């Protein structure tokens, strides 16, 4: 045995041999390492990354209170799928589904609503999509019609999960373009893309790119007319990754959910505005008849019949406990006050950023606690920097504020986005705004354009735009 690698209890962590050598990158180490040393090596590796609270790029929960954190840590060893051993976890998941279904005005009269949980909205969206595809297939086969060309209609503001879903299940993805005028899904344009092979139209509540909401009520009306006229039966799946937990609390009268006739399934992320640490999504169906039978798998597992709807099998149970805790701890009023604060702080930042001479907001409205802004058109003519440079400057003070270009057909628009979540106070917002102002001052003082600016101008020049500096 190599004596040097075998640390003793008296060795200081940073006085150890291990800290002098590179970390393992390709092969497993032959010998053991003291836990204190292994812990520090892994911990330090991640230490230089963004502080989760300053990560304004993510929608995902970065703060839960001490009791929730304790509860979830205590459940860290529990596998959700072991329902025989932990039947109460399954009961709590079913209660969460009931609560969420009722928040979304489920018409299902049964005491146990039809839904499922997933690792995030991605899995929940997939389950909604698969159910739409199977229902369409059944209907077509019953009518003796071909089932080889399914398609799905959604706005170009889609989250990547819908591209994945369509690729994996070989469904044609039909995207309704966004334009400078049509900033969310245009119902009429969506209808134009529909035909007998459309498995569903997806409406998005809380478009990831912009924070805006598709007008799902308008889509429902348009589809109602279209379905009556054509005899088709095209339903709506609502991707409410963010909106699913915002709208019931902040806009209870706004109709986007099961109150609308053609909405038959809705998905959301428990780990976004459901306020649970990552690893949780939910999907609810209008009622049992919309969940195709072949999606429920009954397995005899560890001596019991377990019926499960999902793509995963094993998964952590802690998030379910966290979600159920939040429902009890916060109640409607708690969710309302937290989301309301986030909205107020988002609106405050939106106003202040909109007033800065170099910027303009993408939309006058803030409907979810996030928004995007762009460089002001006039200012952009002579600027020596881009929002990518601003992103890099803000990163130096610890903030992660992403800059990106918009989806197809408005991809020449470069925007920046802030998501305000629980954990962002007014004081933090003021610090951020000051850091933005300082960064802009520095960037404005540049003598020469930045590399990112030169690249941008080269691209724009090909489209015939001229810059002066
Ligand atoms: C975040 C998001 C998703 C994916 O959700 P995960 O919970 O990250 O899997 C899907 N759709 C929309 C609109 C989103 O914002």
Coordinates of C-alpha atoms and ligand atoms in Angstrom, one line a residue:
X1 CA 0.0 0.0 0.0
X2 CA 1.2 3.5 -0.8
X3 CA 1.7 5.0 2.7
X4 CA 1.4 8.5 1.4
X5 CA -2.1 8.1 0.0
X6 CA -3.4 6.7 3.3
X7 CA -4.3 9.8 5.3
X8 CA -4.4 9.5 9.1
X9 CA -6.8 11.1 11.5
X10 CA -4.2 13.6 12.5
X11 CA -3.6 14.9 9.0
X12 CA -5.0 18.3 8.2
X13 CA -7.4 18.2 5.2
X14 CA -5.4 20.8 3.3
X15 CA -2.1 19.3 4.5
X16 CA -2.9 16.0 2.9
X17 CA -1.3 14.3 -0.1
X18 CA -4.7 14.2 -1.9
X19 CA -5.0 18.0 -2.0
X20 CA -1.6 18.2 -3.8
X21 CA -2.8 15.9 -6.7
X22 CA -5.3 16.3 -9.5
X23 CA -8.8 15.0 -8.8
X24 CA -9.8 11.7 -10.5
X25 CA -11.2 12.4 -13.9
X26 CA -11.2 9.1 -15.8
X27 CA -10.5 6.2 -13.6
X28 CA -11.7 5.2 -10.1
X29 CA -8.9 5.7 -7.4
X30 CA -7.4 2.4 -6.2
X31 CA -7.3 3.5 -2.5
X32 CA -9.8 5.1 -0.1
X33 CA -9.7 8.7 0.9
X34 CA -10.7 10.2 4.3
X35 CA -14.3 11.4 4.1
X36 CA -13.3 14.9 5.3
X37 CA -10.9 15.2 2.3
X38 CA -13.3 13.7 -0.2
X39 CA -16.0 16.0 1.0
X40 CA -13.8 19.1 0.6
X41 CA -12.6 18.1 -2.8
X42 CA -16.1 17.7 -4.1
X43 CA -17.4 20.8 -2.2
X44 CA -14.6 23.0 -3.4
X45 CA -15.0 21.9 -7.0
X46 CA -18.5 23.5 -7.0
X47 CA -17.7 26.4 -4.8
X48 CA -16.7 28.8 -7.5
X49 CA -20.0 28.5 -9.3
X50 CA -22.9 31.0 -9.0
X51 CA -24.6 31.3 -5.7
X52 CA -28.1 29.8 -6.4
X53 CA -29.8 32.9 -4.9
X54 CA -28.0 35.1 -7.4
X55 CA -28.9 32.9 -10.3
X56 CA -31.6 35.0 -11.9
X57 CA -31.6 32.7 -15.0
X58 CA -33.4 29.8 -13.3
X59 CA -37.1 29.3 -12.6
X60 CA -36.2 26.6 -10.2
X61 CA -36.5 27.0 -6.4
X62 CA -33.4 28.0 -4.6
X63 CA -34.9 28.8 -1.2
X64 CA -37.0 26.7 1.2
X65 CA -37.5 27.4 4.9
X66 CA -35.6 25.4 7.5
X67 CA -38.4 23.1 8.3
X68 CA -38.9 22.2 4.7
X69 CA -35.2 21.6 4.2
X70 CA -35.1 19.5 7.3
X71 CA -38.1 17.4 6.2
X72 CA -36.6 16.8 2.8
X73 CA -33.2 16.0 4.1
X74 CA -34.7 13.5 6.5
X75 CA -36.5 11.8 3.6
X76 CA -33.4 11.7 1.4
X77 CA -33.2 7.8 1.6
X78 CA -36.8 7.2 0.5
X79 CA -37.6 5.9 -2.9
X80 CA -41.1 7.0 -4.0
X81 CA -41.7 3.8 -6.0
X82 CA -41.5 1.6 -2.9
X83 CA -45.1 2.2 -2.2
X84 CA -45.5 -1.0 -0.1
X85 CA -42.8 0.2 2.3
X86 CA -43.8 3.8 2.3
X87 CA -47.5 3.9 1.5
X88 CA -48.0 7.3 3.1
X89 CA -45.7 8.9 0.6
X90 CA -48.0 7.7 -2.2
X91 CA -51.0 9.0 -0.2
X92 CA -49.4 12.4 0.1
X93 CA -48.6 12.4 -3.7
X94 CA -52.3 11.7 -4.4
X95 CA -53.3 14.5 -2.0
X96 CA -51.0 16.9 -3.8
X97 CA -52.6 15.9 -7.2
X98 CA -56.0 16.5 -5.7
X99 CA -55.0 19.9 -4.4
X100 CA -53.4 20.9 -7.7
X101 CA -56.4 19.6 -9.7
X102 CA -58.7 21.7 -7.6
X103 CA -56.6 24.8 -8.0
X104 CA -57.0 24.2 -11.7
X105 CA -60.8 23.7 -11.4
X106 CA -60.9 20.0 -12.3
X107 CA -64.4 19.0 -13.1
X108 CA -63.7 15.4 -11.9
X109 CA -66.1 14.5 -9.2
X110 CA -64.1 11.6 -7.8
X111 CA -62.1 12.1 -4.5
X112 CA -59.0 11.0 -6.3
X113 CA -58.3 13.1 -9.3
X114 CA -56.4 11.8 -12.3
X115 CA -52.8 12.9 -12.4
X116 CA -49.2 11.9 -12.1
X117 CA -46.0 13.2 -10.9
X118 CA -42.7 13.6 -12.7
X119 CA -39.2 14.6 -12.2
X120 CA -40.1 18.0 -13.6
X121 CA -42.4 19.7 -16.2
X122 CA -40.5 17.9 -18.9
X123 CA -41.7 14.5 -17.8
X124 CA -45.1 15.9 -17.1
X125 CA -45.3 17.5 -20.6
X126 CA -44.2 14.2 -22.1
X127 CA -47.0 12.3 -20.3
X128 CA -49.6 14.9 -21.5
X129 CA -48.2 14.6 -25.0
X130 CA -48.2 10.8 -25.0
X131 CA -51.8 10.7 -23.7
X132 CA -52.9 13.1 -26.6
X133 CA -51.1 11.0 -29.1
X134 CA -52.6 7.7 -27.8
X135 CA -56.1 9.2 -27.7
X136 CA -55.8 10.4 -31.2
X137 CA -54.5 7.0 -32.4
X138 CA -57.4 5.2 -30.7
X139 CA -59.9 7.5 -32.3
X140 CA -58.4 7.2 -35.8
X141 CA -58.1 3.4 -35.6
X142 CA -61.7 3.1 -34.6
X143 CA -62.6 5.2 -37.7
X144 CA -60.3 3.0 -39.8
X145 CA -58.0 5.9 -40.7
X146 CA -54.2 6.0 -40.9
X147 CA -52.2 6.8 -37.8
X148 CA -48.8 7.4 -39.4
X149 CA -48.7 11.2 -39.6
X150 CA -49.4 12.7 -36.2
X151 CA -48.6 16.4 -35.6
X152 CA -48.6 18.8 -32.7
X153 CA -49.2 22.5 -32.9
X154 CA -47.4 25.0 -30.5
X155 CA -45.9 28.5 -30.6
X156 CA -42.3 28.9 -31.6
X157 CA -41.9 30.1 -28.0
X158 CA -41.9 26.5 -26.9
X159 CA -39.6 25.0 -24.3
X160 CA -37.2 22.4 -25.6
X161 CA -39.1 19.5 -24.1
X162 CA -41.7 19.8 -26.9
X163 CA -38.9 19.3 -29.5
X164 CA -37.7 16.3 -27.5
X165 CA -41.2 14.9 -27.3
X166 CA -41.9 15.2 -31.0
X167 CA -38.5 13.8 -32.0
X168 CA -38.7 10.8 -29.6
X169 CA -42.3 9.9 -30.5
X170 CA -41.9 10.8 -34.2
X171 CA -44.6 13.5 -34.2
X172 CA -44.4 16.4 -36.6
X173 CA -43.8 19.6 -34.7
X174 CA -45.8 22.5 -36.2
X175 CA -44.6 25.8 -34.8
X176 CA -46.7 29.0 -34.9
X177 CA -44.2 31.8 -35.5
X178 CA -43.8 34.6 -33.1
X179 CA -43.3 38.0 -34.6
X180 CA -42.7 41.5 -33.3
X181 CA -46.5 42.1 -33.4
X182 CA -47.6 38.6 -32.3
X183 CA -45.7 38.1 -29.1
X184 CA -47.6 35.0 -27.9
X185 CA -49.5 32.2 -29.7
X186 CA -51.9 33.6 -32.3
X187 CA -55.0 31.4 -32.1
X188 CA -56.0 31.9 -35.7
X189 CA -52.5 31.0 -36.9
X190 CA -52.6 27.9 -34.7
X191 CA -55.9 26.8 -36.3
X192 CA -54.4 27.2 -39.8
X193 CA -51.8 24.6 -38.9
X194 CA -54.4 22.1 -37.5
X195 CA -55.8 19.1 -39.5
X196 CA -57.2 15.7 -38.9
X197 CA -53.7 14.5 -37.8
X198 CA -53.2 17.1 -35.0
X199 CA -53.0 15.3 -31.7
X200 CA -53.3 18.5 -29.6
X201 CA -52.5 22.2 -29.5
X202 CA -50.2 23.2 -26.7
X203 CA -50.8 26.5 -25.0
X204 CA -48.1 27.9 -22.7
X205 CA -48.8 29.7 -19.5
X206 CA -45.5 31.4 -18.7
X207 CA -43.5 31.3 -22.0
X208 CA -40.0 30.6 -21.0
X209 CA -38.5 33.0 -23.5
X210 CA -40.6 36.1 -22.5
X211 CA -42.6 35.4 -19.4
X212 CA -45.8 36.2 -21.3
X213 CA -48.9 33.9 -21.3
X214 CA -50.5 32.4 -24.4
X215 CA -54.2 33.5 -24.6
X216 CA -55.6 30.0 -23.9
X217 CA -59.2 31.2 -23.7
X218 CA -58.9 32.6 -27.2
X219 CA -57.4 29.3 -28.4
X220 CA -60.2 27.4 -26.7
X221 CA -62.8 29.5 -28.5
X222 CA -61.1 29.2 -31.9
X223 CA -60.7 25.4 -31.4
X224 CA -64.3 25.0 -30.4
X225 CA -65.4 26.6 -33.6
X226 CA -62.9 24.7 -35.7
X227 CA -63.8 21.3 -34.1
X228 CA -67.5 22.0 -34.6
X229 CA -66.9 22.9 -38.2
X230 CA -64.6 20.0 -39.1
X231 CA -65.8 17.3 -36.8
X232 CA -62.3 16.9 -35.5
X233 CA -61.7 16.6 -31.8
X234 CA -58.4 18.5 -31.2
X235 CA -57.8 19.2 -27.5
X236 CA -55.5 21.6 -25.6
X237 CA -52.6 20.6 -23.3
X238 CA -51.5 23.5 -21.2
X239 CA -47.8 23.7 -20.5
X240 CA -48.2 25.6 -17.2
X241 CA -44.6 25.0 -16.0
X242 CA -44.6 28.5 -14.4
X243 CA -48.2 29.7 -14.8
X244 CA -49.7 26.6 -13.2
X245 CA -48.6 27.8 -9.8
X246 CA -48.9 31.6 -10.5
X247 CA -52.3 32.0 -12.1
X248 CA -54.5 30.2 -9.4
X249 CA -53.0 32.5 -6.8
X250 CA -52.5 35.9 -8.5
X251 CA -55.2 35.7 -11.2
X252 CA -58.0 33.5 -9.9
X253 CA -60.5 34.8 -12.4
X254 CA -58.4 34.4 -15.4
X255 CA -59.6 31.4 -17.4
X256 CA -56.8 29.2 -18.7
X257 CA -57.4 25.8 -17.0
X258 CA -60.2 23.1 -16.9
X259 CA -62.8 25.8 -16.9
X260 CA -62.1 25.9 -20.6
X261 CA -63.9 23.2 -22.7
X262 CA -61.0 21.8 -24.7
X263 CA -58.3 21.9 -22.0
X264 CA -57.9 18.2 -21.2
X265 CA -54.5 18.1 -19.5
X266 CA -52.2 20.5 -17.7
X267 CA -48.6 20.2 -16.6
X268 CA -46.6 22.3 -14.1
X269 CA -43.2 22.3 -12.3
X270 CA -43.5 21.8 -8.6
X271 CA -40.0 22.9 -8.4
X272 CA -40.7 26.3 -10.1
X273 CA -43.4 28.4 -8.5
X274 CA -44.6 25.4 -6.6
X275 CA -41.7 26.4 -4.4
X276 CA -40.0 23.0 -4.0
X277 CA -36.4 22.2 -4.5
X278 CA -35.6 20.6 -7.9
X279 CA -37.0 17.2 -8.9
X280 CA -40.8 17.7 -9.1
X281 CA -43.4 18.1 -11.9
X282 CA -47.1 17.4 -12.0
X283 CA -49.6 16.6 -14.7
X284 CA -53.4 16.4 -14.3
X285 CA -56.0 15.2 -16.7
X286 CA -59.5 16.5 -17.0
X287 CA -60.8 13.2 -15.8
X288 CA -60.0 9.5 -15.9
X289 CA -61.2 9.0 -19.5
X290 CA -58.5 11.2 -20.9
X291 CA -55.7 9.1 -19.5
X292 CA -55.3 6.1 -21.9
X293 CA -55.3 2.8 -20.1
X294 CA -51.9 1.7 -21.5
X295 CA -50.2 4.5 -19.7
X296 CA -50.9 3.0 -16.3
X297 CA -48.5 0.3 -15.6
X298 CA -49.4 -2.2 -12.9
X299 CA -46.4 -4.1 -11.7
X300 CA -46.1 -6.5 -8.9
X301 CA -43.2 -5.0 -7.1
X302 CA -41.9 -6.1 -3.7
X303 CA -45.0 -8.0 -3.0
X304 CA -47.7 -5.5 -4.0
X305 CA -49.5 -4.3 -7.0
X306 CA -48.2 -0.8 -7.8
X307 CA -50.0 1.2 -10.5
X308 CA -47.8 3.9 -11.9
X309 CA -48.0 6.5 -14.6
X310 CA -44.6 7.9 -15.5
X311 CA -41.4 7.6 -17.5
X312 CA -39.2 7.0 -14.5
X313 CA -39.5 4.2 -12.0
X314 CA -37.3 5.0 -8.9
X315 CA -37.3 8.7 -7.9
X316 CA -36.8 10.6 -4.7
X317 CA -39.7 11.0 -2.4
X318 CA -38.4 14.1 -0.6
X319 CA -39.9 16.6 -3.1
X320 CA -43.4 15.2 -2.5
X321 CA -43.0 15.8 1.2
X322 CA -41.7 19.3 0.4
X323 CA -44.7 20.0 -1.8
X324 CA -47.2 18.7 0.7
X325 CA -45.4 20.7 3.5
X326 CA -45.7 23.9 1.4
X327 CA -49.4 23.3 0.9
X328 CA -50.0 23.0 4.6
X329 CA -47.5 25.6 5.7
X330 CA -48.3 28.3 3.2
X331 CA -51.9 27.7 2.2
X332 CA -53.5 29.9 -0.5
X333 CA -52.6 33.0 1.4
X334 CA -48.9 32.1 1.7
X335 CA -48.5 31.3 -1.9
X336 CA -50.4 34.5 -2.8
X337 CA -48.1 36.7 -0.6
X338 CA -44.8 35.1 -1.8
X339 CA -45.8 35.3 -5.5
X340 CA -47.2 38.7 -5.0
X341 CA -43.9 39.9 -3.6
X342 CA -42.0 38.3 -6.5
X343 CA -44.4 40.1 -8.9
X344 CA -43.9 43.5 -7.2
X345 CA -40.2 43.1 -7.3
X346 CA -40.2 42.0 -10.9
X347 CA -42.4 45.0 -11.8
X348 CA -40.1 47.3 -9.9
X349 CA -37.0 46.0 -11.8
X350 CA -39.0 46.1 -15.1
X351 CA -39.8 49.8 -14.5
X352 CA -36.3 50.8 -13.5
X353 CA -34.7 48.9 -16.4
X354 CA -37.2 50.4 -18.8
X355 CA -36.2 53.9 -17.7
X356 CA -32.5 53.3 -18.3
X357 CA -31.7 55.2 -21.6
X358 CA -29.9 52.2 -23.2
X359 CA -32.7 49.7 -22.7
X360 CA -36.3 49.0 -23.7
X361 CA -38.6 46.4 -22.3
X362 CA -39.9 43.6 -24.6
X363 CA -43.4 44.0 -23.2
X364 CA -45.1 46.8 -21.2
X365 CA -46.7 44.1 -19.1
X366 CA -45.3 41.8 -16.5
X367 CA -47.7 38.9 -16.1
X368 CA -45.4 36.4 -14.4
X369 CA -42.5 37.3 -12.1
X370 CA -40.0 37.5 -14.9
X371 CA -39.4 39.7 -17.9
X372 CA -37.0 40.3 -20.8
X373 CA -35.6 43.5 -22.1
X374 CA -33.5 44.6 -25.1
X375 CA -31.1 47.3 -26.1
X376 CA -32.9 50.4 -27.1
X377 CA -33.1 50.6 -30.9
X378 CA -31.6 54.1 -31.1
X379 CA -28.9 53.4 -28.6
X380 CA -28.1 50.1 -30.4
X381 CA -27.1 52.1 -33.5
X382 CA -23.9 53.5 -31.8
X383 CA -23.3 51.1 -28.9
X384 CA -19.9 49.4 -28.6
X385 CA -21.2 46.5 -26.6
X386 CA -24.0 43.9 -26.5
X387 CA -26.1 42.4 -23.8
X388 CA -23.7 39.4 -23.8
X389 CA -21.0 41.8 -22.5
X390 CA -23.3 43.0 -19.8
X391 CA -24.0 39.4 -18.8
X392 CA -20.3 38.8 -18.4
X393 CA -19.8 42.0 -16.4
X394 CA -22.7 41.1 -14.0
X395 CA -21.2 37.7 -13.6
X396 CA -18.1 39.4 -12.1
X397 CA -20.3 40.6 -9.2
X398 CA -21.9 37.1 -8.8
X399 CA -25.2 37.7 -10.7
X400 CA -26.3 35.3 -13.4
X401 CA -28.5 37.3 -15.8
X402 CA -28.7 35.5 -19.1
X403 CA -28.6 37.2 -22.6
X404 CA -29.9 35.2 -25.5
X405 CA -31.5 35.6 -28.9
X406 CA -35.2 35.0 -29.4
X407 CA -36.7 32.1 -31.3
X408 CA -36.9 31.6 -35.1
X409 CA -38.3 34.6 -37.1
X410 CA -37.3 37.1 -34.4
X411 CA -33.9 35.6 -33.7
X412 CA -32.2 38.9 -34.5
X413 CA -33.6 40.2 -31.2
X414 CA -31.1 39.8 -28.3
X415 CA -32.7 40.0 -24.9
X416 CA -31.8 39.7 -21.3
X417 CA -34.0 38.0 -18.7
X418 CA -34.6 38.2 -15.0
X419 CA -36.7 35.6 -13.1
X420 CA -37.7 36.9 -9.7
X421 CA -38.3 34.0 -7.3
X422 CA -38.8 33.6 -3.5
X423 CA -35.4 34.6 -2.1
X424 CA -35.1 37.9 -4.0
X425 CA -35.7 40.9 -1.8
X426 CA -36.2 44.6 -2.8
X427 CA -32.7 45.2 -1.3
X428 CA -31.2 42.6 -3.6
X429 CA -33.1 44.1 -6.5
X430 CA -31.5 47.5 -5.7
X431 CA -28.1 46.0 -5.6
X432 CA -28.6 44.3 -8.9
X433 CA -29.9 47.5 -10.5
X434 CA -26.9 49.4 -9.2
X435 CA -24.6 46.7 -10.6
X436 CA -26.3 47.0 -14.0
X437 CA -25.9 50.8 -14.0
X438 CA -22.3 50.6 -13.0
X439 CA -21.6 47.9 -15.7
X440 CA -23.3 50.0 -18.3
X441 CA -21.2 53.1 -17.3
X442 CA -18.1 51.0 -17.8
X443 CA -19.2 49.6 -21.1
X444 CA -20.2 53.0 -22.4
X445 CA -16.7 54.3 -21.7
X446 CA -15.1 51.7 -24.0
X447 CA -13.0 53.2 -26.8
X448 CA -13.4 50.2 -29.1
X449 CA -16.2 47.8 -29.8
X450 CA -16.1 44.5 -27.9
X451 CA -15.6 41.2 -29.7
X452 CA -19.2 40.3 -29.2
X453 CA -20.3 43.6 -30.7
X454 CA -18.1 43.1 -33.8
X455 CA -19.6 39.7 -34.3
X456 CA -23.1 41.1 -33.9
X457 CA -22.4 44.0 -36.4
X458 CA -20.9 41.6 -38.9
X459 CA -24.1 39.5 -38.8
X460 CA -26.4 42.5 -39.0
X461 CA -24.4 44.0 -41.9
X462 CA -25.3 40.9 -43.9
X463 CA -28.9 42.0 -43.4
X464 CA -28.1 45.5 -44.6
X465 CA -27.9 47.3 -41.3
X466 CA -25.3 50.1 -40.9
X467 CA -23.7 51.2 -37.7
X468 CA -21.9 54.4 -36.9
X469 CA -18.9 54.6 -34.6
Ligands
LIG1 C1 -39.2 25.0 -17.4 C2 -40.2 24.7 -18.4 C3 -40.3 23.4 -18.9 C4 -39.4 22.3 -18.4 O1 -39.6 22.1 -17.1 P1 -38.7 21.3 -16.1 O2 -39.4 21.4 -14.8 O3 -37.4 22.1 -16.1 O4 -38.5 19.9 -16.7 C5 -41.3 23.1 -19.8 N1 -42.1 24.1 -20.3 C6 -42.0 25.4 -19.9 C7 -42.9 26.5 -20.5 C8 -41.0 25.7 -19.0 O5 -40.9 27.0 -18.5

